[in-house]
């Protein structure tokens, strides 16, 4: 099947149920369990992130690499990229999750020229295509790394240098071609440096117009090549820039409306980015659902004691349950999925650590989804929300919301009816108790 890798000796992780003692088995992620009309695997559409799982070295701002893999050793770059791909697909086999995601720089080495870099990239895309004929793992989405190289230090599409804009455009074009070729379901744009460090040297309007033009080019090319996947923007508020133009879901929606792209582009929401923006994960998902732009999710968590993007695997059942509740209420993820944009810790350098992390993450998300589905099927929580807004169902309130009355007419009605609204309880504590009973139970 493949060359021997650090993951080849591991059996595929089975589902054994909540009572198992096997640390390398799923307790809650029963992929074929039918929930709300379809299998759990089709709701969650889990993906493994090529970058965090195969490319991360454990280094941080204060220390060098601690995670040293065979494909990181000196050698021919293309040969080592193929060794990495062999390991990647063996990891996918072990985890038995349906998808993976990649950046161009994760899978292939750069060259000294744009043409050479593209040649290397397509060489490895050829190899991935071969692997995908042997393994069952599919591509959830592809993207381009337009932030690591020094040429991107002032941004990619927003760069003051039009040659950087052109380099970025060519890179994205080729990554979209590869994503379509590998039957990916989405293409993601993450502007790691699409923002500013200081307004002292920034023409904000100029840069936003460049970013808008770039995105329009991407959308046009999608239609030209017949790519039927989604185009997604991944919001992030800061780090490495002090302020990024795709700050959060609401900001991205405003940007899309400004440039007439709100019907063409959706969002890929990351949990850790949401908290860096001062929001919760569920807030960002609910916002995307309200705007009709929910596309896909990057599943991770941050550390509340640290001020940067720590990309840890999820472990908060309450937060994830409410996030999954809003996913369901928004109509599900469709072509999107749940990508584990998370990395093992600096001290977790063994192959087993990588597997433990994904097993735990998948189980947490599966249990959260099952609980959220149970909440919806039970109906008690939804009924409380319905009751809270029930007065808006009356004829006059509904007409008022629909814009059938002017301010003058609303004043006339208010005075004629001598309205004197009284406070009503928000029932927060009751709701919290109801949710706690549903979430912290052994039966889902």
Coordinates of C-alpha atoms in Angstrom, one line a residue:
X1 CA 0.0 0.0 0.0
X2 CA 2.8 2.4 0.9
X3 CA 6.2 2.7 2.2
X4 CA 6.6 2.1 6.0
X5 CA 5.9 5.2 8.0
X6 CA 5.7 6.1 11.7
X7 CA 2.0 5.5 11.6
X8 CA 2.0 2.2 9.7
X9 CA 2.1 -0.1 12.7
X10 CA -1.1 1.4 14.2
X11 CA -4.4 -0.3 13.5
X12 CA -7.3 1.7 12.3
X13 CA -9.1 3.4 15.2
X14 CA -12.4 1.5 15.8
X15 CA -15.6 2.7 17.4
X16 CA -16.1 0.8 20.7
X17 CA -18.6 2.9 22.6
X18 CA -18.6 5.0 25.8
X19 CA -17.6 2.1 28.1
X20 CA -14.4 1.1 26.3
X21 CA -11.0 1.2 28.1
X22 CA -9.2 1.3 24.8
X23 CA -7.4 4.7 24.5
X24 CA -7.1 4.3 20.7
X25 CA -10.8 3.8 20.1
X26 CA -13.7 6.1 19.6
X27 CA -16.2 6.3 22.4
X28 CA -18.8 8.7 20.8
X29 CA -17.8 9.0 17.1
X30 CA -19.9 6.3 15.6
X31 CA -19.5 7.3 12.0
X32 CA -22.5 5.5 10.7
X33 CA -24.9 6.3 13.5
X34 CA -27.9 8.0 11.9
X35 CA -28.8 11.4 13.5
X36 CA -31.4 13.9 12.2
X37 CA -31.8 11.7 9.1
X38 CA -28.2 11.0 8.0
X39 CA -25.0 9.4 9.3
X40 CA -22.9 11.3 11.9
X41 CA -19.9 11.3 9.5
X42 CA -21.9 13.2 6.9
X43 CA -22.9 15.9 9.5
X44 CA -19.4 16.4 10.9
X45 CA -17.2 15.7 7.8
X46 CA -14.1 15.6 9.9
X47 CA -10.8 16.6 8.3
X48 CA -7.1 16.3 9.3
X49 CA -5.0 19.4 8.8
X50 CA -1.8 18.5 6.8
X51 CA 0.1 21.5 8.2
X52 CA -0.4 21.0 11.9
X53 CA -0.2 17.2 11.7
X54 CA 2.7 16.8 9.3
X55 CA 4.5 20.1 9.1
X56 CA 4.6 21.5 12.6
X57 CA 7.9 21.0 14.5
X58 CA 6.9 22.0 18.0
X59 CA 8.9 25.2 17.9
X60 CA 7.5 28.4 19.5
X61 CA 8.8 32.0 19.9
X62 CA 11.0 30.9 22.8
X63 CA 12.4 27.5 21.7
X64 CA 13.4 25.4 18.7
X65 CA 11.9 22.2 17.3
X66 CA 10.9 19.3 19.5
X67 CA 9.0 17.3 17.0
X68 CA 11.3 15.7 14.5
X69 CA 9.8 13.5 11.8
X70 CA 11.7 11.4 9.2
X71 CA 10.5 13.7 6.3
X72 CA 12.1 16.7 8.1
X73 CA 15.6 15.3 7.8
X74 CA 18.0 16.6 5.2
X75 CA 17.6 15.1 1.8
X76 CA 16.1 15.7 -1.7
X77 CA 13.1 18.0 -1.1
X78 CA 10.7 16.3 -3.5
X79 CA 11.6 12.8 -2.1
X80 CA 11.1 14.0 1.4
X81 CA 7.7 15.5 0.4
X82 CA 6.7 12.1 -0.8
X83 CA 7.8 10.5 2.4
X84 CA 5.6 13.1 4.2
X85 CA 2.7 12.2 2.0
X86 CA 3.1 8.5 2.7
X87 CA 3.0 9.2 6.4
X88 CA 0.0 11.6 5.9
X89 CA -2.2 8.9 4.3
X90 CA -1.2 6.3 6.8
X91 CA -2.3 8.7 9.5
X92 CA -5.6 9.3 7.7
X93 CA -6.0 5.5 7.5
X94 CA -5.4 5.1 11.2
X95 CA -7.8 7.9 12.2
X96 CA -10.5 6.8 9.7
X97 CA -11.7 10.3 9.2
X98 CA -13.1 11.1 5.8
X99 CA -11.2 14.3 4.7
X100 CA -7.9 16.2 4.9
X101 CA -6.9 19.8 4.1
X102 CA -3.7 21.4 2.9
X103 CA -1.7 24.5 2.0
X104 CA 0.5 24.4 -1.0
X105 CA 3.6 25.0 1.2
X106 CA 2.6 22.0 3.4
X107 CA 2.8 19.5 0.7
X108 CA 5.6 20.7 -1.6
X109 CA 8.9 22.5 -1.2
X110 CA 9.5 26.0 -2.6
X111 CA 12.0 26.7 -5.4
X112 CA 14.0 29.8 -6.3
X113 CA 11.5 30.9 -8.9
X114 CA 7.7 31.0 -9.2
X115 CA 7.8 28.6 -12.1
X116 CA 10.0 26.2 -10.1
X117 CA 7.8 26.5 -7.1
X118 CA 4.7 25.7 -9.2
X119 CA 6.5 22.7 -10.8
X120 CA 7.3 21.3 -7.3
X121 CA 3.7 21.8 -6.2
X122 CA 2.2 20.0 -9.2
X123 CA 4.7 17.2 -8.8
X124 CA 3.4 16.5 -5.3
X125 CA -0.2 17.1 -6.4
X126 CA 0.3 14.2 -8.9
X127 CA 1.6 12.1 -6.0
X128 CA -1.4 13.0 -3.8
X129 CA -3.7 12.0 -6.6
X130 CA -2.0 8.6 -6.8
X131 CA -2.4 8.2 -3.0
X132 CA -6.0 9.1 -3.1
X133 CA -6.6 6.2 -5.6
X134 CA -5.4 3.8 -3.0
X135 CA -6.8 5.3 0.2
X136 CA -10.3 6.4 0.8
X137 CA -9.6 9.9 2.3
X138 CA -10.9 12.8 0.3
X139 CA -10.0 16.5 0.1
X140 CA -12.2 18.9 2.1
X141 CA -10.3 22.0 1.0
X142 CA -7.1 23.4 -0.3
X143 CA -5.5 26.8 0.3
X144 CA -2.3 28.7 -0.4
X145 CA 0.3 29.9 2.1
X146 CA 0.5 33.6 1.3
X147 CA 2.0 34.7 4.7
X148 CA 5.2 32.8 5.6
X149 CA 7.7 34.0 3.0
X150 CA 9.3 37.4 3.5
X151 CA 7.7 38.6 0.2
X152 CA 4.4 38.6 2.1
X153 CA 5.5 40.6 5.1
X154 CA 3.3 43.5 3.9
X155 CA 0.4 41.2 2.8
X156 CA -0.5 39.3 -0.3
X157 CA -3.4 40.8 -2.1
X158 CA -3.1 44.0 0.0
X159 CA 0.6 44.4 -0.6
X160 CA 1.9 47.8 -1.8
X161 CA 3.9 46.0 -4.5
X162 CA 1.7 44.8 -7.4
X163 CA 4.2 42.1 -8.2
X164 CA 3.4 40.4 -4.9
X165 CA -0.3 40.7 -5.8
X166 CA 0.5 39.0 -9.1
X167 CA 2.6 36.3 -7.4
X168 CA -0.3 35.6 -5.0
X169 CA -2.9 35.5 -7.8
X170 CA -0.9 33.0 -9.8
X171 CA -0.4 30.9 -6.6
X172 CA -4.1 30.8 -5.8
X173 CA -5.0 30.0 -9.4
X174 CA -2.7 26.9 -9.3
X175 CA -4.0 25.9 -5.8
X176 CA -7.6 26.1 -7.1
X177 CA -6.7 24.0 -10.1
X178 CA -5.2 21.4 -7.8
X179 CA -8.2 21.5 -5.4
X180 CA -10.6 20.9 -8.3
X181 CA -8.3 18.2 -9.7
X182 CA -8.4 16.4 -6.3
X183 CA -12.2 16.8 -6.1
X184 CA -12.0 19.2 -3.1
X185 CA -15.3 20.5 -1.8
X186 CA -14.0 24.0 -0.9
X187 CA -11.2 26.5 -1.5
X188 CA -10.2 28.6 1.5
X189 CA -8.6 32.1 1.5
X190 CA -6.8 32.9 4.8
X191 CA -5.2 36.3 4.7
X192 CA -2.6 35.7 7.4
X193 CA -1.0 39.2 6.7
X194 CA -3.9 40.9 5.0
X195 CA -4.0 43.8 7.5
X196 CA -1.7 46.3 8.9
X197 CA 0.8 46.7 11.7
X198 CA 0.4 50.5 11.8
X199 CA -1.8 53.0 10.0
X200 CA 1.2 55.3 9.7
X201 CA 2.3 53.6 6.5
X202 CA -1.1 52.2 5.3
X203 CA -3.6 53.4 2.8
X204 CA -6.5 51.4 4.1
X205 CA -9.0 52.1 1.3
X206 CA -6.4 51.2 -1.3
X207 CA -5.6 47.9 0.4
X208 CA -9.3 47.0 0.8
X209 CA -9.9 47.7 -2.9
X210 CA -7.0 45.4 -3.8
X211 CA -8.4 42.7 -1.6
X212 CA -11.9 43.1 -3.1
X213 CA -10.4 42.9 -6.6
X214 CA -8.4 39.8 -5.7
X215 CA -11.4 38.0 -4.3
X216 CA -13.5 38.9 -7.4
X217 CA -10.7 37.4 -9.6
X218 CA -10.9 34.2 -7.5
X219 CA -14.7 34.0 -7.9
X220 CA -14.5 34.6 -11.6
X221 CA -11.9 31.8 -12.0
X222 CA -14.0 29.4 -10.0
X223 CA -16.8 29.8 -12.6
X224 CA -14.4 29.7 -15.5
X225 CA -13.0 26.3 -14.5
X226 CA -16.3 24.9 -13.4
X227 CA -15.2 24.4 -9.8
X228 CA -18.5 23.5 -7.9
X229 CA -17.0 23.9 -4.4
X230 CA -17.4 26.8 -2.1
X231 CA -15.0 29.8 -1.8
X232 CA -14.4 30.5 1.8
X233 CA -12.8 33.3 3.8
X234 CA -11.4 32.5 7.2
X235 CA -11.8 35.4 9.6
X236 CA -9.1 36.3 12.1
X237 CA -8.8 39.5 14.1
X238 CA -5.0 39.9 14.7
X239 CA -1.7 38.0 14.9
X240 CA 0.6 38.4 13.2
X241 CA -0.8 41.8 12.2
X242 CA -2.2 44.1 14.9
X243 CA -5.4 44.4 12.8
X244 CA -6.6 42.2 10.0
X245 CA -9.2 43.2 7.4
X246 CA -11.2 39.9 7.9
X247 CA -11.5 40.6 11.7
X248 CA -14.6 38.5 12.3
X249 CA -17.7 37.1 10.6
X250 CA -19.6 40.4 10.7
X251 CA -16.6 42.3 9.3
X252 CA -16.2 39.8 6.5
X253 CA -19.9 40.0 5.6
X254 CA -19.7 43.8 5.4
X255 CA -16.6 43.4 3.1
X256 CA -18.5 40.9 0.9
X257 CA -21.5 43.3 0.7
X258 CA -19.3 46.2 -0.2
X259 CA -17.7 44.4 -3.1
X260 CA -20.9 42.6 -4.3
X261 CA -19.6 39.1 -3.3
X262 CA -22.1 38.1 -0.5
X263 CA -23.7 35.5 -2.7
X264 CA -20.5 34.0 -3.9
X265 CA -18.3 33.6 -0.8
X266 CA -18.9 32.0 2.6
X267 CA -16.8 31.8 5.8
X268 CA -14.6 29.2 7.3
X269 CA -14.8 29.9 11.1
X270 CA -12.0 28.9 13.5
X271 CA -12.8 28.6 17.2
X272 CA -9.5 30.2 18.3
X273 CA -9.9 33.1 15.9
X274 CA -13.4 33.7 17.4
X275 CA -12.0 34.1 20.9
X276 CA -9.1 36.3 19.7
X277 CA -11.8 38.6 18.3
X278 CA -13.5 38.8 21.7
X279 CA -16.3 36.4 20.6
X280 CA -17.3 32.8 21.4
X281 CA -17.2 30.1 18.7
X282 CA -21.0 29.8 18.9
X283 CA -21.4 33.6 18.4
X284 CA -19.5 33.4 15.1
X285 CA -21.4 30.4 13.9
X286 CA -24.7 32.0 14.8
X287 CA -23.7 35.2 13.0
X288 CA -22.7 33.3 9.9
X289 CA -26.0 31.4 10.0
X290 CA -27.9 34.7 10.4
X291 CA -26.1 36.2 7.4
X292 CA -26.5 33.0 5.4
X293 CA -22.7 32.5 4.9
X294 CA -21.8 29.6 7.1
X295 CA -19.4 27.4 5.1
X296 CA -17.1 25.3 7.2
X297 CA -15.4 25.1 10.6
X298 CA -11.8 24.9 11.9
X299 CA -12.1 23.0 15.2
X300 CA -9.7 24.0 18.0
X301 CA -9.4 26.1 21.1
X302 CA -7.2 28.8 22.6
X303 CA -5.7 29.3 26.0
X304 CA -7.4 32.1 27.9
X305 CA -4.2 32.9 29.7
X306 CA -2.2 33.4 26.5
X307 CA -2.8 36.2 23.9
X308 CA -2.1 34.3 20.7
X309 CA -3.5 31.5 18.5
X310 CA -2.5 28.3 20.4
X311 CA -4.5 26.0 18.1
X312 CA -5.1 23.3 20.8
X313 CA -7.4 20.3 20.3
X314 CA -10.9 21.0 21.7
X315 CA -12.0 19.8 25.2
X316 CA -14.9 22.0 26.2
X317 CA -18.1 20.0 25.9
X318 CA -20.4 23.0 26.7
X319 CA -18.9 25.3 24.1
X320 CA -18.8 22.7 21.4
X321 CA -22.4 21.6 22.1
X322 CA -23.7 25.1 21.7
X323 CA -21.6 25.5 18.6
X324 CA -23.0 22.4 17.1
X325 CA -26.5 23.5 18.1
X326 CA -26.1 26.7 16.0
X327 CA -24.6 24.6 13.1
X328 CA -27.8 22.5 13.0
X329 CA -30.0 25.5 13.3
X330 CA -28.2 27.1 10.4
X331 CA -28.9 24.1 8.2
X332 CA -25.7 22.2 8.7
X333 CA -22.3 22.4 7.1
X334 CA -23.2 21.3 3.6
X335 CA -20.0 21.0 1.6
X336 CA -18.0 22.2 4.6
X337 CA -16.8 20.2 7.5
X338 CA -15.0 20.1 10.8
X339 CA -11.3 20.5 10.1
X340 CA -8.9 19.9 13.1
X341 CA -6.8 23.0 12.7
X342 CA -5.0 22.0 15.9
X343 CA -1.6 20.9 16.8
X344 CA -0.2 18.6 19.5
X345 CA 1.7 20.4 22.2
X346 CA 5.5 21.0 22.2
X347 CA 6.0 18.1 24.6
X348 CA 3.8 15.7 22.7
X349 CA 6.2 14.5 20.1
X350 CA 5.3 10.8 19.6
X351 CA 3.2 9.3 16.8
X352 CA 0.8 8.1 19.5
X353 CA 0.3 11.7 20.7
X354 CA -1.0 12.7 17.3
X355 CA -3.5 9.9 17.3
X356 CA -4.7 10.5 20.9
X357 CA -5.3 14.2 20.0
X358 CA -7.5 13.4 17.0
X359 CA -9.4 10.6 18.7
X360 CA -10.2 12.9 21.6
X361 CA -11.2 15.8 19.3
X362 CA -13.5 13.7 17.2
X363 CA -15.1 12.2 20.3
X364 CA -15.8 15.6 21.8
X365 CA -17.3 17.0 18.6
X366 CA -19.4 13.8 18.1
X367 CA -20.8 13.9 21.6
X368 CA -21.5 17.6 21.3
X369 CA -23.4 17.1 18.0
X370 CA -25.4 14.2 19.5
X371 CA -26.3 16.4 22.5
X372 CA -27.2 19.3 20.2
X373 CA -29.4 17.1 18.1
X374 CA -31.1 15.8 21.3
X375 CA -31.8 19.3 22.4
X376 CA -33.5 20.1 19.1
X377 CA -35.5 16.9 19.0
X378 CA -36.6 17.4 22.6
X379 CA -37.8 20.9 21.8
X380 CA -37.9 22.4 25.3
X381 CA -35.0 24.8 24.6
X382 CA -36.4 25.9 21.3
X383 CA -39.8 26.4 22.8
X384 CA -38.3 28.8 25.4
X385 CA -36.8 30.8 22.6
X386 CA -40.0 30.8 20.6
X387 CA -42.0 32.0 23.6
X388 CA -39.5 34.8 24.2
X389 CA -40.3 36.3 20.8
X390 CA -43.9 35.2 20.4
X391 CA -45.4 38.7 20.6
X392 CA -43.7 39.5 17.2
X393 CA -46.1 36.9 15.6
X394 CA -49.0 39.3 16.1
X395 CA -50.3 41.0 13.0
X396 CA -49.3 44.6 13.9
X397 CA -45.8 43.7 15.2
X398 CA -45.2 41.5 12.1
X399 CA -46.3 44.4 9.9
X400 CA -44.0 46.8 11.9
X401 CA -41.0 44.5 11.3
X402 CA -41.9 44.2 7.6
X403 CA -41.7 48.0 7.2
X404 CA -45.4 48.6 6.6
X405 CA -45.6 51.3 9.3
X406 CA -43.7 54.6 9.4
X407 CA -42.3 56.1 12.7
X408 CA -45.4 58.5 12.7
X409 CA -47.8 55.5 12.4
X410 CA -46.0 53.6 15.1
X411 CA -46.3 56.6 17.4
X412 CA -50.0 56.9 16.7
X413 CA -50.6 53.2 17.5
X414 CA -48.5 53.4 20.7
X415 CA -50.4 56.4 22.0
X416 CA -53.8 55.1 20.9
X417 CA -53.2 51.8 22.7
X418 CA -51.7 53.4 25.7
X419 CA -48.8 50.9 25.7
X420 CA -46.9 50.4 28.9
X421 CA -44.5 47.4 28.4
X422 CA -43.5 45.5 31.5
X423 CA -40.2 43.6 32.0
X424 CA -40.2 39.9 31.3
X425 CA -37.8 37.4 32.6
X426 CA -35.1 36.2 30.3
X427 CA -35.0 32.8 32.2
X428 CA -31.3 32.6 31.8
X429 CA -30.7 30.4 34.9
X430 CA -33.5 28.0 33.9
X431 CA -32.0 27.7 30.4
X432 CA -28.5 27.1 31.9
X433 CA -29.9 24.3 34.1
X434 CA -31.8 22.7 31.2
X435 CA -28.6 22.8 29.0
X436 CA -26.4 21.5 31.8
X437 CA -28.7 18.5 32.4
X438 CA -28.6 17.8 28.6
X439 CA -24.9 18.2 28.2
X440 CA -23.5 16.5 31.2
X441 CA -25.3 13.2 30.9
X442 CA -24.0 9.8 30.1
X443 CA -26.7 9.1 27.6
X444 CA -26.8 10.8 24.2

